[in-house]
Amino acid sequence: MANTIEYSKVFQTELDRQMTEGATSGWMEDNAEQAVYTGGKEIKLPTVSLQGLGDYDRDEGYTGGAVTFSYQTFTMEQDRGRRFRLDAMDVSEADFAVTAAKVAEEFQRTKVIPEIDAYRYSTLAAKAEITETYTPDAADVYSRLTQQLSKVCDVTGGEVPLVITMARPVYDLLMNSPELNRCLDAAQFKQGELTTEVKSVNGAVIIPVPSARMKTKYDFAKDGEGGFKPAEDADPINWIICPKTAPVAVSRTDKVKIIAPEQNQFADAWDIDYRKYHDLFLSENAAEVTAVSLNGAKG
C-alpha cells in the first residue's frame, strides 16, 4: 500500500516553495517569515511596538520606555480547494508520485498562482492612499511614474527599499519610452531562495506582471469550473508602488490529502484533495506609503 502520508508531506512542502518562487507577488511572503502556522485558517503574525525619544535627565537618567513584541492572530479569508482524480488504470502505484506531482505543480502554476497574484494586487491597490488615474503613453510614462514615486519617497523619507509592480503592457511602454535615455538600472531582487535580475528606477525595483492579474476587483468562483475573472466594474492597474516590507502575504497548502485506490470508497482511483489558504495583510501605517496608478481606459 502506498505511503500516502509521506506523499502528502512532500507535496505540501514543494507546493509552498513553488508558490513563493513562482508568483510575481512571491516577495510579499518573505515578510511573513516569522509567521506561526499550525494548520487551518488562522495564522499568527509578530507585531512590535516602540516608543520615541524623550529627554535625558541628569538626576533621573533615561526616559522610561519599553519594546512590546507580541503575536496577533489573523484569519485568512481565502479558503480555496480542488479535488483531482487519477484513475488506477491510468496511473499505477509505481508512477503515482511523479504523475501526481506534475499535475499538482501544473495546476498551481496555471490556476493557483495567477489567482493569488490577482487577489494580492487588487487588495493592495484598494488600500493605497496615494492614488492617480492616468492613461499610459510612451511619451510621458517615465515622468508620471517618477512623479508618483517621488510622493512615496517623500512620505518614507527615501530610506526604505521600494517595489514597483507594473502591468506588462505599461512596462513595455516604459522600456520603449523616449524619456528613458538609459535612466533604468539593473538590480538583483531576491524572492524566497530565488534571485533574479530586474530593472530599477531611482533605486526602486520594477516587477512586470501580466495585465490579467492587475485589476482593482475580481470575482472568485465558488464552484463549477472555478477560477477567477475581473469584476464588471474593475479598473486596470498601471502600477503599484510600496515599501518591500509593507505587504505581508501568507499562503499555505493545508494538508494535501491523498486517498489510494484500495482506500477509495467511491472510485477505483487516486483522489488528491488540494486546499489553499491565503490572504494579504498590511504592516502598520503601510497604506499611507502605498501608491497606485489606475488606467483611465477601461479594459
JSON list of N, CA and C in Angstrom, two decimals, residues 130-207:
[
{"chain": "A", "resi": 130, "resn": "ILE", "atom": "N", "xyz": [-2.21, 56.81, -1.76]},
{"chain": "A", "resi": 130, "resn": "ILE", "atom": "CA", "xyz": [-1.69, 57.73, -2.79]},
{"chain": "A", "resi": 130, "resn": "ILE", "atom": "C", "xyz": [-2.19, 57.20, -4.13]},
{"chain": "A", "resi": 131, "resn": "THR", "atom": "N", "xyz": [-3.10, 57.91, -4.77]},
{"chain": "A", "resi": 131, "resn": "THR", "atom": "CA", "xyz": [-3.73, 57.39, -5.98]},
{"chain": "A", "resi": 131, "resn": "THR", "atom": "C", "xyz": [-3.73, 58.42, -7.11]},
{"chain": "A", "resi": 132, "resn": "GLU", "atom": "N", "xyz": [-3.81, 57.91, -8.34]},
{"chain": "A", "resi": 132, "resn": "GLU", "atom": "CA", "xyz": [-3.96, 58.75, -9.51]},
{"chain": "A", "resi": 132, "resn": "GLU", "atom": "C", "xyz": [-4.61, 57.92, -10.61]},
{"chain": "A", "resi": 133, "resn": "THR", "atom": "N", "xyz": [-5.17, 58.61, -11.60]},
{"chain": "A", "resi": 133, "resn": "THR", "atom": "CA", "xyz": [-5.70, 57.96, -12.79]},
{"chain": "A", "resi": 133, "resn": "THR", "atom": "C", "xyz": [-4.94, 58.50, -13.99]},
{"chain": "A", "resi": 134, "resn": "TYR", "atom": "N", "xyz": [-4.43, 57.59, -14.81]},
{"chain": "A", "resi": 134, "resn": "TYR", "atom": "CA", "xyz": [-3.54, 58.00, -15.90]},
{"chain": "A", "resi": 134, "resn": "TYR", "atom": "C", "xyz": [-3.63, 56.98, -17.03]},
{"chain": "A", "resi": 135, "resn": "THR", "atom": "N", "xyz": [-3.80, 57.47, -18.25]},
{"chain": "A", "resi": 135, "resn": "THR", "atom": "CA", "xyz": [-3.77, 56.61, -19.43]},
{"chain": "A", "resi": 135, "resn": "THR", "atom": "C", "xyz": [-2.35, 56.57, -19.96]},
{"chain": "A", "resi": 136, "resn": "PRO", "atom": "N", "xyz": [-1.68, 55.40, -19.87]},
{"chain": "A", "resi": 136, "resn": "PRO", "atom": "CA", "xyz": [-0.25, 55.32, -20.21]},
{"chain": "A", "resi": 136, "resn": "PRO", "atom": "C", "xyz": [0.06, 55.73, -21.65]},
{"chain": "A", "resi": 137, "resn": "ASP", "atom": "N", "xyz": [1.15, 56.45, -21.78]},
{"chain": "A", "resi": 137, "resn": "ASP", "atom": "CA", "xyz": [1.64, 56.89, -23.08]},
{"chain": "A", "resi": 137, "resn": "ASP", "atom": "C", "xyz": [3.16, 56.87, -23.01]},
{"chain": "A", "resi": 138, "resn": "ALA", "atom": "N", "xyz": [3.80, 56.32, -24.04]},
{"chain": "A", "resi": 138, "resn": "ALA", "atom": "CA", "xyz": [5.26, 56.23, -24.03]},
{"chain": "A", "resi": 138, "resn": "ALA", "atom": "C", "xyz": [5.91, 57.60, -23.89]},
{"chain": "A", "resi": 139, "resn": "ALA", "atom": "N", "xyz": [5.23, 58.65, -24.33]},
{"chain": "A", "resi": 139, "resn": "ALA", "atom": "CA", "xyz": [5.82, 59.98, -24.30]},
{"chain": "A", "resi": 139, "resn": "ALA", "atom": "C", "xyz": [6.06, 60.51, -22.89]},
{"chain": "A", "resi": 140, "resn": "ASP", "atom": "N", "xyz": [5.21, 60.07, -21.91]},
{"chain": "A", "resi": 140, "resn": "ASP", "atom": "CA", "xyz": [5.36, 60.64, -20.57]},
{"chain": "A", "resi": 140, "resn": "ASP", "atom": "C", "xyz": [5.25, 59.61, -19.45]},
{"chain": "A", "resi": 141, "resn": "VAL", "atom": "N", "xyz": [5.26, 58.31, -19.79]},
{"chain": "A", "resi": 141, "resn": "VAL", "atom": "CA", "xyz": [5.08, 57.29, -18.77]},
{"chain": "A", "resi": 141, "resn": "VAL", "atom": "C", "xyz": [6.19, 57.33, -17.72]},
{"chain": "A", "resi": 142, "resn": "TYR", "atom": "N", "xyz": [7.42, 57.60, -18.15]},
{"chain": "A", "resi": 142, "resn": "TYR", "atom": "CA", "xyz": [8.52, 57.66, -17.19]},
{"chain": "A", "resi": 142, "resn": "TYR", "atom": "C", "xyz": [8.34, 58.83, -16.23]},
{"chain": "A", "resi": 143, "resn": "SER", "atom": "N", "xyz": [7.93, 59.98, -16.73]},
{"chain": "A", "resi": 143, "resn": "SER", "atom": "CA", "xyz": [7.72, 61.15, -15.88]},
{"chain": "A", "resi": 143, "resn": "SER", "atom": "C", "xyz": [6.61, 60.91, -14.88]},
{"chain": "A", "resi": 144, "resn": "ARG", "atom": "N", "xyz": [5.52, 60.31, -15.33]},
{"chain": "A", "resi": 144, "resn": "ARG", "atom": "CA", "xyz": [4.39, 60.06, -14.42]},
{"chain": "A", "resi": 144, "resn": "ARG", "atom": "C", "xyz": [4.77, 59.04, -13.34]},
{"chain": "A", "resi": 145, "resn": "LEU", "atom": "N", "xyz": [5.55, 58.04, -13.73]},
{"chain": "A", "resi": 145, "resn": "LEU", "atom": "CA", "xyz": [6.00, 57.04, -12.76]},
{"chain": "A", "resi": 145, "resn": "LEU", "atom": "C", "xyz": [6.89, 57.69, -11.69]},
{"chain": "A", "resi": 146, "resn": "THR", "atom": "N", "xyz": [7.87, 58.46, -12.12]},
{"chain": "A", "resi": 146, "resn": "THR", "atom": "CA", "xyz": [8.81, 59.06, -11.17]},
{"chain": "A", "resi": 146, "resn": "THR", "atom": "C", "xyz": [8.12, 60.12, -10.30]},
{"chain": "A", "resi": 147, "resn": "GLN", "atom": "N", "xyz": [7.10, 60.79, -10.83]},
{"chain": "A", "resi": 147, "resn": "GLN", "atom": "CA", "xyz": [6.37, 61.76, -10.03]},
{"chain": "A", "resi": 147, "resn": "GLN", "atom": "C", "xyz": [5.67, 61.07, -8.85]},
{"chain": "A", "resi": 148, "resn": "GLN", "atom": "N", "xyz": [5.03, 59.94, -9.15]},
{"chain": "A", "resi": 148, "resn": "GLN", "atom": "CA", "xyz": [4.34, 59.23, -8.06]},
{"chain": "A", "resi": 148, "resn": "GLN", "atom": "C", "xyz": [5.35, 58.56, -7.13]},
{"chain": "A", "resi": 149, "resn": "LEU", "atom": "N", "xyz": [6.44, 58.09, -7.69]},
{"chain": "A", "resi": 149, "resn": "LEU", "atom": "CA", "xyz": [7.50, 57.50, -6.88]},
{"chain": "A", "resi": 149, "resn": "LEU", "atom": "C", "xyz": [8.06, 58.53, -5.90]},
{"chain": "A", "resi": 150, "resn": "SER", "atom": "N", "xyz": [8.17, 59.77, -6.36]},
{"chain": "A", "resi": 150, "resn": "SER", "atom": "CA", "xyz": [8.66, 60.86, -5.50]},
{"chain": "A", "resi": 150, "resn": "SER", "atom": "C", "xyz": [7.72, 61.10, -4.33]},
{"chain": "A", "resi": 151, "resn": "LYS", "atom": "N", "xyz": [6.40, 60.98, -4.57]},
{"chain": "A", "resi": 151, "resn": "LYS", "atom": "CA", "xyz": [5.42, 61.17, -3.49]},
{"chain": "A", "resi": 151, "resn": "LYS", "atom": "C", "xyz": [5.59, 60.11, -2.41]},
{"chain": "A", "resi": 152, "resn": "VAL", "atom": "N", "xyz": [5.85, 58.87, -2.83]},
{"chain": "A", "resi": 152, "resn": "VAL", "atom": "CA", "xyz": [6.06, 57.80, -1.86]},
{"chain": "A", "resi": 152, "resn": "VAL", "atom": "C", "xyz": [7.34, 58.04, -1.08]},
{"chain": "A", "resi": 153, "resn": "CYS", "atom": "N", "xyz": [8.40, 58.42, -1.77]},
{"chain": "A", "resi": 153, "resn": "CYS", "atom": "CA", "xyz": [9.69, 58.67, -1.11]},
{"chain": "A", "resi": 153, "resn": "CYS", "atom": "C", "xyz": [9.59, 59.83, -0.13]},
{"chain": "A", "resi": 154, "resn": "ASP", "atom": "N", "xyz": [8.75, 60.79, -0.44]},
{"chain": "A", "resi": 154, "resn": "ASP", "atom": "CA", "xyz": [8.58, 61.94, 0.44]},
{"chain": "A", "resi": 154, "resn": "ASP", "atom": "C", "xyz": [7.98, 61.50, 1.78]},
{"chain": "A", "resi": 155, "resn": "VAL", "atom": "N", "xyz": [7.09, 60.51, 1.73]},
{"chain": "A", "resi": 155, "resn": "VAL", "atom": "CA", "xyz": [6.47, 60.00, 2.96]},
{"chain": "A", "resi": 155, "resn": "VAL", "atom": "C", "xyz": [7.41, 59.07, 3.71]},
{"chain": "A", "resi": 156, "resn": "THR", "atom": "N", "xyz": [8.13, 58.21, 2.97]},
{"chain": "A", "resi": 156, "resn": "THR", "atom": "CA", "xyz": [9.01, 57.23, 3.62]},
{"chain": "A", "resi": 156, "resn": "THR", "atom": "C", "xyz": [10.34, 57.83, 4.02]},
{"chain": "A", "resi": 157, "resn": "GLY", "atom": "N", "xyz": [10.67, 58.99, 3.46]},
{"chain": "A", "resi": 157, "resn": "GLY", "atom": "CA", "xyz": [11.98, 59.57, 3.72]},
{"chain": "A", "resi": 157, "resn": "GLY", "atom": "C", "xyz": [13.05, 59.01, 2.81]},
{"chain": "A", "resi": 158, "resn": "GLY", "atom": "N", "xyz": [12.64, 58.16, 1.88]},
{"chain": "A", "resi": 158, "resn": "GLY", "atom": "CA", "xyz": [13.60, 57.59, 0.93]},
{"chain": "A", "resi": 158, "resn": "GLY", "atom": "C", "xyz": [14.57, 56.62, 1.55]},
{"chain": "A", "resi": 159, "resn": "GLU", "atom": "N", "xyz": [14.23, 56.09, 2.73]},
{"chain": "A", "resi": 159, "resn": "GLU", "atom": "CA", "xyz": [15.18, 55.23, 3.45]},
{"chain": "A", "resi": 159, "resn": "GLU", "atom": "C", "xyz": [14.79, 53.76, 3.44]},
{"chain": "A", "resi": 160, "resn": "VAL", "atom": "N", "xyz": [13.71, 53.40, 2.74]},
{"chain": "A", "resi": 160, "resn": "VAL", "atom": "CA", "xyz": [13.30, 52.00, 2.70]},
{"chain": "A", "resi": 160, "resn": "VAL", "atom": "C", "xyz": [13.26, 51.54, 1.25]},
{"chain": "A", "resi": 161, "resn": "PRO", "atom": "N", "xyz": [13.60, 50.27, 0.99]},
{"chain": "A", "resi": 161, "resn": "PRO", "atom": "CA", "xyz": [13.56, 49.76, -0.39]},
{"chain": "A", "resi": 161, "resn": "PRO", "atom": "C", "xyz": [12.12, 49.70, -0.88]},
{"chain": "A", "resi": 162, "resn": "LEU", "atom": "N", "xyz": [11.91, 50.15, -2.13]},
{"chain": "A", "resi": 162, "resn": "LEU", "atom": "CA", "xyz": [10.57, 50.17, -2.72]},
{"chain": "A", "resi": 162, "resn": "LEU", "atom": "C", "xyz": [10.48, 49.17, -3.86]},
{"chain": "A", "resi": 163, "resn": "VAL", "atom": "N", "xyz": [9.25, 48.66, -4.06]},
{"chain": "A", "resi": 163, "resn": "VAL", "atom": "CA", "xyz": [8.97, 47.75, -5.17]},
{"chain": "A", "resi": 163, "resn": "VAL", "atom": "C", "xyz": [7.85, 48.35, -6.01]},
{"chain": "A", "resi": 164, "resn": "ILE", "atom": "N", "xyz": [8.05, 48.34, -7.33]},
{"chain": "A", "resi": 164, "resn": "ILE", "atom": "CA", "xyz": [7.02, 48.78, -8.26]},
{"chain": "A", "resi": 164, "resn": "ILE", "atom": "C", "xyz": [6.53, 47.55, -9.01]},
{"chain": "A", "resi": 165, "resn": "THR", "atom": "N", "xyz": [5.28, 47.17, -8.80]},
{"chain": "A", "resi": 165, "resn": "THR", "atom": "CA", "xyz": [4.68, 46.10, -9.60]},
{"chain": "A", "resi": 165, "resn": "THR", "atom": "C", "xyz": [3.90, 46.77, -10.74]},
{"chain": "A", "resi": 166, "resn": "MET", "atom": "N", "xyz": [4.19, 46.37, -11.96]},
{"chain": "A", "resi": 166, "resn": "MET", "atom": "CA", "xyz": [3.70, 47.10, -13.14]},
{"chain": "A", "resi": 166, "resn": "MET", "atom": "C", "xyz": [3.07, 46.15, -14.15]},
{"chain": "A", "resi": 167, "resn": "ALA", "atom": "N", "xyz": [1.91, 46.53, -14.66]},
{"chain": "A", "resi": 167, "resn": "ALA", "atom": "CA", "xyz": [1.27, 45.74, -15.70]},
{"chain": "A", "resi": 167, "resn": "ALA", "atom": "C", "xyz": [2.19, 45.63, -16.91]},
{"chain": "A", "resi": 168, "resn": "ARG", "atom": "N", "xyz": [2.26, 44.44, -17.49]},
{"chain": "A", "resi": 168, "resn": "ARG", "atom": "CA", "xyz": [3.23, 44.19, -18.56]},
{"chain": "A", "resi": 168, "resn": "ARG", "atom": "C", "xyz": [3.12, 45.17, -19.73]},
{"chain": "A", "resi": 169, "resn": "PRO", "atom": "N", "xyz": [1.93, 45.51, -20.23]},
{"chain": "A", "resi": 169, "resn": "PRO", "atom": "CA", "xyz": [1.85, 46.46, -21.34]},
{"chain": "A", "resi": 169, "resn": "PRO", "atom": "C", "xyz": [2.44, 47.83, -20.98]},
{"chain": "A", "resi": 170, "resn": "VAL", "atom": "N", "xyz": [2.24, 48.26, -19.73]},
{"chain": "A", "resi": 170, "resn": "VAL", "atom": "CA", "xyz": [2.80, 49.54, -19.28]},
{"chain": "A", "resi": 170, "resn": "VAL", "atom": "C", "xyz": [4.32, 49.43, -19.17]},
{"chain": "A", "resi": 171, "resn": "TYR", "atom": "N", "xyz": [4.79, 48.28, -18.70]},
{"chain": "A", "resi": 171, "resn": "TYR", "atom": "CA", "xyz": [6.23, 48.03, -18.60]},
{"chain": "A", "resi": 171, "resn": "TYR", "atom": "C", "xyz": [6.89, 48.11, -19.98]},
{"chain": "A", "resi": 172, "resn": "ASP", "atom": "N", "xyz": [6.22, 47.52, -20.98]},
{"chain": "A", "resi": 172, "resn": "ASP", "atom": "CA", "xyz": [6.77, 47.57, -22.34]},
{"chain": "A", "resi": 172, "resn": "ASP", "atom": "C", "xyz": [6.80, 49.00, -22.88]},
{"chain": "A", "resi": 173, "resn": "LEU", "atom": "N", "xyz": [5.77, 49.79, -22.55]},
{"chain": "A", "resi": 173, "resn": "LEU", "atom": "CA", "xyz": [5.78, 51.20, -22.94]},
{"chain": "A", "resi": 173, "resn": "LEU", "atom": "C", "xyz": [6.96, 51.93, -22.29]},
{"chain": "A", "resi": 174, "resn": "LEU", "atom": "N", "xyz": [7.17, 51.64, -21.03]},
{"chain": "A", "resi": 174, "resn": "LEU", "atom": "CA", "xyz": [8.28, 52.27, -20.30]},
{"chain": "A", "resi": 174, "resn": "LEU", "atom": "C", "xyz": [9.62, 51.92, -20.92]},
{"chain": "A", "resi": 175, "resn": "MET", "atom": "N", "xyz": [9.78, 50.66, -21.30]},
{"chain": "A", "resi": 175, "resn": "MET", "atom": "CA", "xyz": [11.05, 50.22, -21.88]},
{"chain": "A", "resi": 175, "resn": "MET", "atom": "C", "xyz": [11.33, 50.92, -23.21]},
{"chain": "A", "resi": 176, "resn": "ASN", "atom": "N", "xyz": [10.26, 51.33, -23.91]},
{"chain": "A", "resi": 176, "resn": "ASN", "atom": "CA", "xyz": [10.42, 51.99, -25.21]},
{"chain": "A", "resi": 176, "resn": "ASN", "atom": "C", "xyz": [10.18, 53.50, -25.14]},
{"chain": "A", "resi": 177, "resn": "SER", "atom": "N", "xyz": [10.13, 54.04, -23.96]},
{"chain": "A", "resi": 177, "resn": "SER", "atom": "CA", "xyz": [9.87, 55.47, -23.80]},
{"chain": "A", "resi": 177, "resn": "SER", "atom": "C", "xyz": [11.06, 56.31, -24.25]},
{"chain": "A", "resi": 178, "resn": "PRO", "atom": "N", "xyz": [10.81, 57.35, -25.03]},
{"chain": "A", "resi": 178, "resn": "PRO", "atom": "CA", "xyz": [11.90, 58.24, -25.43]},
{"chain": "A", "resi": 178, "resn": "PRO", "atom": "C", "xyz": [12.47, 59.04, -24.25]},
{"chain": "A", "resi": 179, "resn": "GLU", "atom": "N", "xyz": [11.76, 59.03, -23.12]},
{"chain": "A", "resi": 179, "resn": "GLU", "atom": "CA", "xyz": [12.23, 59.75, -21.94]},
{"chain": "A", "resi": 179, "resn": "GLU", "atom": "C", "xyz": [13.38, 59.05, -21.23]},
{"chain": "A", "resi": 180, "resn": "LEU", "atom": "N", "xyz": [13.52, 57.74, -21.45]},
{"chain": "A", "resi": 180, "resn": "LEU", "atom": "CA", "xyz": [14.44, 56.96, -20.64]},
{"chain": "A", "resi": 180, "resn": "LEU", "atom": "C", "xyz": [15.89, 57.43, -20.72]},
{"chain": "A", "resi": 181, "resn": "ASN", "atom": "N", "xyz": [16.42, 57.42, -21.94]},
{"chain": "A", "resi": 181, "resn": "ASN", "atom": "CA", "xyz": [17.83, 57.79, -22.09]},
{"chain": "A", "resi": 181, "resn": "ASN", "atom": "C", "xyz": [18.72, 57.03, -21.10]},
{"chain": "A", "resi": 182, "resn": "ARG", "atom": "N", "xyz": [18.49, 55.75, -21.00]},
{"chain": "A", "resi": 182, "resn": "ARG", "atom": "CA", "xyz": [19.28, 54.87, -20.14]},
{"chain": "A", "resi": 182, "resn": "ARG", "atom": "C", "xyz": [19.15, 55.22, -18.65]},
{"chain": "A", "resi": 183, "resn": "CYS", "atom": "N", "xyz": [17.99, 55.66, -18.23]},
{"chain": "A", "resi": 183, "resn": "CYS", "atom": "CA", "xyz": [17.78, 56.02, -16.82]},
{"chain": "A", "resi": 183, "resn": "CYS", "atom": "C", "xyz": [17.50, 54.81, -15.94]},
{"chain": "A", "resi": 184, "resn": "LEU", "atom": "N", "xyz": [17.18, 53.67, -16.55]},
{"chain": "A", "resi": 184, "resn": "LEU", "atom": "CA", "xyz": [16.90, 52.48, -15.76]},
{"chain": "A", "resi": 184, "resn": "LEU", "atom": "C", "xyz": [18.17, 51.71, -15.48]},
{"chain": "A", "resi": 185, "resn": "ASP", "atom": "N", "xyz": [18.27, 51.19, -14.26]},
{"chain": "A", "resi": 185, "resn": "ASP", "atom": "CA", "xyz": [19.43, 50.41, -13.85]},
{"chain": "A", "resi": 185, "resn": "ASP", "atom": "C", "xyz": [19.04, 48.95, -13.67]},
{"chain": "A", "resi": 186, "resn": "ALA", "atom": "N", "xyz": [20.05, 48.08, -13.62]},
{"chain": "A", "resi": 186, "resn": "ALA", "atom": "CA", "xyz": [19.81, 46.67, -13.33]},
{"chain": "A", "resi": 186, "resn": "ALA", "atom": "C", "xyz": [19.98, 46.46, -11.83]},
{"chain": "A", "resi": 187, "resn": "ALA", "atom": "N", "xyz": [19.17, 45.57, -11.26]},
{"chain": "A", "resi": 187, "resn": "ALA", "atom": "CA", "xyz": [19.24, 45.30, -9.82]},
{"chain": "A", "resi": 187, "resn": "ALA", "atom": "C", "xyz": [19.00, 43.83, -9.56]},
{"chain": "A", "resi": 188, "resn": "GLN", "atom": "N", "xyz": [19.54, 43.34, -8.46]},
{"chain": "A", "resi": 188, "resn": "GLN", "atom": "CA", "xyz": [19.29, 41.98, -8.01]},
{"chain": "A", "resi": 188, "resn": "GLN", "atom": "C", "xyz": [18.09, 41.98, -7.07]},
{"chain": "A", "resi": 189, "resn": "PHE", "atom": "N", "xyz": [17.15, 41.06, -7.31]},
{"chain": "A", "resi": 189, "resn": "PHE", "atom": "CA", "xyz": [15.93, 41.01, -6.49]},
{"chain": "A", "resi": 189, "resn": "PHE", "atom": "C", "xyz": [15.76, 39.59, -5.97]},
{"chain": "A", "resi": 190, "resn": "LYS", "atom": "N", "xyz": [15.64, 39.47, -4.64]},
{"chain": "A", "resi": 190, "resn": "LYS", "atom": "CA", "xyz": [15.52, 38.16, -4.00]},
{"chain": "A", "resi": 190, "resn": "LYS", "atom": "C", "xyz": [14.08, 37.87, -3.63]},
{"chain": "A", "resi": 191, "resn": "GLN", "atom": "N", "xyz": [13.63, 36.68, -3.99]},
{"chain": "A", "resi": 191, "resn": "GLN", "atom": "CA", "xyz": [12.27, 36.23, -3.69]},
{"chain": "A", "resi": 191, "resn": "GLN", "atom": "C", "xyz": [12.35, 34.80, -3.25]},
{"chain": "A", "resi": 192, "resn": "GLY", "atom": "N", "xyz": [12.13, 34.55, -1.94]},
{"chain": "A", "resi": 192, "resn": "GLY", "atom": "CA", "xyz": [12.35, 33.22, -1.42]},
{"chain": "A", "resi": 192, "resn": "GLY", "atom": "C", "xyz": [13.83, 32.88, -1.54]},
{"chain": "A", "resi": 193, "resn": "GLU", "atom": "N", "xyz": [14.13, 31.73, -2.12]},
{"chain": "A", "resi": 193, "resn": "GLU", "atom": "CA", "xyz": [15.53, 31.34, -2.34]},
{"chain": "A", "resi": 193, "resn": "GLU", "atom": "C", "xyz": [15.99, 31.71, -3.75]},
{"chain": "A", "resi": 194, "resn": "LEU", "atom": "N", "xyz": [15.13, 32.35, -4.52]},
{"chain": "A", "resi": 194, "resn": "LEU", "atom": "CA", "xyz": [15.41, 32.68, -5.91]},
{"chain": "A", "resi": 194, "resn": "LEU", "atom": "C", "xyz": [15.85, 34.13, -6.04]},
{"chain": "A", "resi": 195, "resn": "THR", "atom": "N", "xyz": [16.94, 34.36, -6.76]},
{"chain": "A", "resi": 195, "resn": "THR", "atom": "CA", "xyz": [17.43, 35.72, -7.03]},
{"chain": "A", "resi": 195, "resn": "THR", "atom": "C", "xyz": [17.41, 35.97, -8.52]},
{"chain": "A", "resi": 196, "resn": "THR", "atom": "N", "xyz": [16.79, 37.06, -8.95]},
{"chain": "A", "resi": 196, "resn": "THR", "atom": "CA", "xyz": [16.70, 37.38, -10.36]},
{"chain": "A", "resi": 196, "resn": "THR", "atom": "C", "xyz": [17.21, 38.80, -10.61]},
{"chain": "A", "resi": 197, "resn": "GLU", "atom": "N", "xyz": [17.49, 39.10, -11.87]},
{"chain": "A", "resi": 197, "resn": "GLU", "atom": "CA", "xyz": [17.92, 40.45, -12.24]},
{"chain": "A", "resi": 197, "resn": "GLU", "atom": "C", "xyz": [16.72, 41.19, -12.82]},
{"chain": "A", "resi": 198, "resn": "VAL", "atom": "N", "xyz": [16.46, 42.37, -12.29]},
{"chain": "A", "resi": 198, "resn": "VAL", "atom": "CA", "xyz": [15.32, 43.17, -12.72]},
{"chain": "A", "resi": 198, "resn": "VAL", "atom": "C", "xyz": [15.77, 44.59, -13.02]},
{"chain": "A", "resi": 199, "resn": "LYS", "atom": "N", "xyz": [14.88, 45.38, -13.61]},
{"chain": "A", "resi": 199, "resn": "LYS", "atom": "CA", "xyz": [15.16, 46.80, -13.84]},
{"chain": "A", "resi": 199, "resn": "LYS", "atom": "C", "xyz": [14.78, 47.59, -12.59]},
{"chain": "A", "resi": 200, "resn": "SER", "atom": "N", "xyz": [15.40, 48.75, -12.43]},
{"chain": "A", "resi": 200, "resn": "SER", "atom": "CA", "xyz": [15.05, 49.61, -11.30]},
{"chain": "A", "resi": 200, "resn": "SER", "atom": "C", "xyz": [15.09, 51.06, -11.74]},
{"chain": "A", "resi": 201, "resn": "VAL", "atom": "N", "xyz": [14.32, 51.90, -11.05]},
{"chain": "A", "resi": 201, "resn": "VAL", "atom": "CA", "xyz": [14.31, 53.33, -11.32]},
{"chain": "A", "resi": 201, "resn": "VAL", "atom": "C", "xyz": [14.44, 54.06, -9.99]},
{"chain": "A", "resi": 202, "resn": "ASN", "atom": "N", "xyz": [15.42, 54.91, -9.88]},
{"chain": "A", "resi": 202, "resn": "ASN", "atom": "CA", "xyz": [15.69, 55.65, -8.65]},
{"chain": "A", "resi": 202, "resn": "ASN", "atom": "C", "xyz": [15.77, 54.73, -7.43]},
{"chain": "A", "resi": 203, "resn": "GLY", "atom": "N", "xyz": [16.33, 53.55, -7.64]},
{"chain": "A", "resi": 203, "resn": "GLY", "atom": "CA", "xyz": [16.52, 52.60, -6.55]},
{"chain": "A", "resi": 203, "resn": "GLY", "atom": "C", "xyz": [15.35, 51.67, -6.30]},
{"chain": "A", "resi": 204, "resn": "ALA", "atom": "N", "xyz": [14.21, 51.89, -6.95]},
{"chain": "A", "resi": 204, "resn": "ALA", "atom": "CA", "xyz": [13.03, 51.05, -6.77]},
{"chain": "A", "resi": 204, "resn": "ALA", "atom": "C", "xyz": [12.99, 49.99, -7.86]},
{"chain": "A", "resi": 205, "resn": "VAL", "atom": "N", "xyz": [12.90, 48.72, -7.49]},
{"chain": "A", "resi": 205, "resn": "VAL", "atom": "CA", "xyz": [12.89, 47.65, -8.48]},
{"chain": "A", "resi": 205, "resn": "VAL", "atom": "C", "xyz": [11.51, 47.59, -9.15]},
{"chain": "A", "resi": 206, "resn": "ILE", "atom": "N", "xyz": [11.49, 47.14, -10.40]},
{"chain": "A", "resi": 206, "resn": "ILE", "atom": "CA", "xyz": [10.25, 47.04, -11.17]},
{"chain": "A", "resi": 206, "resn": "ILE", "atom": "C", "xyz": [9.97, 45.58, -11.49]},
{"chain": "A", "resi": 207, "resn": "ILE", "atom": "N", "xyz": [8.80, 45.10, -11.10]},
{"chain": "A", "resi": 207, "resn": "ILE", "atom": "CA", "xyz": [8.38, 43.73, -11.36]},
{"chain": "A", "resi": 207, "resn": "ILE", "atom": "C", "xyz": [7.25, 43.75, -12.38]}
]
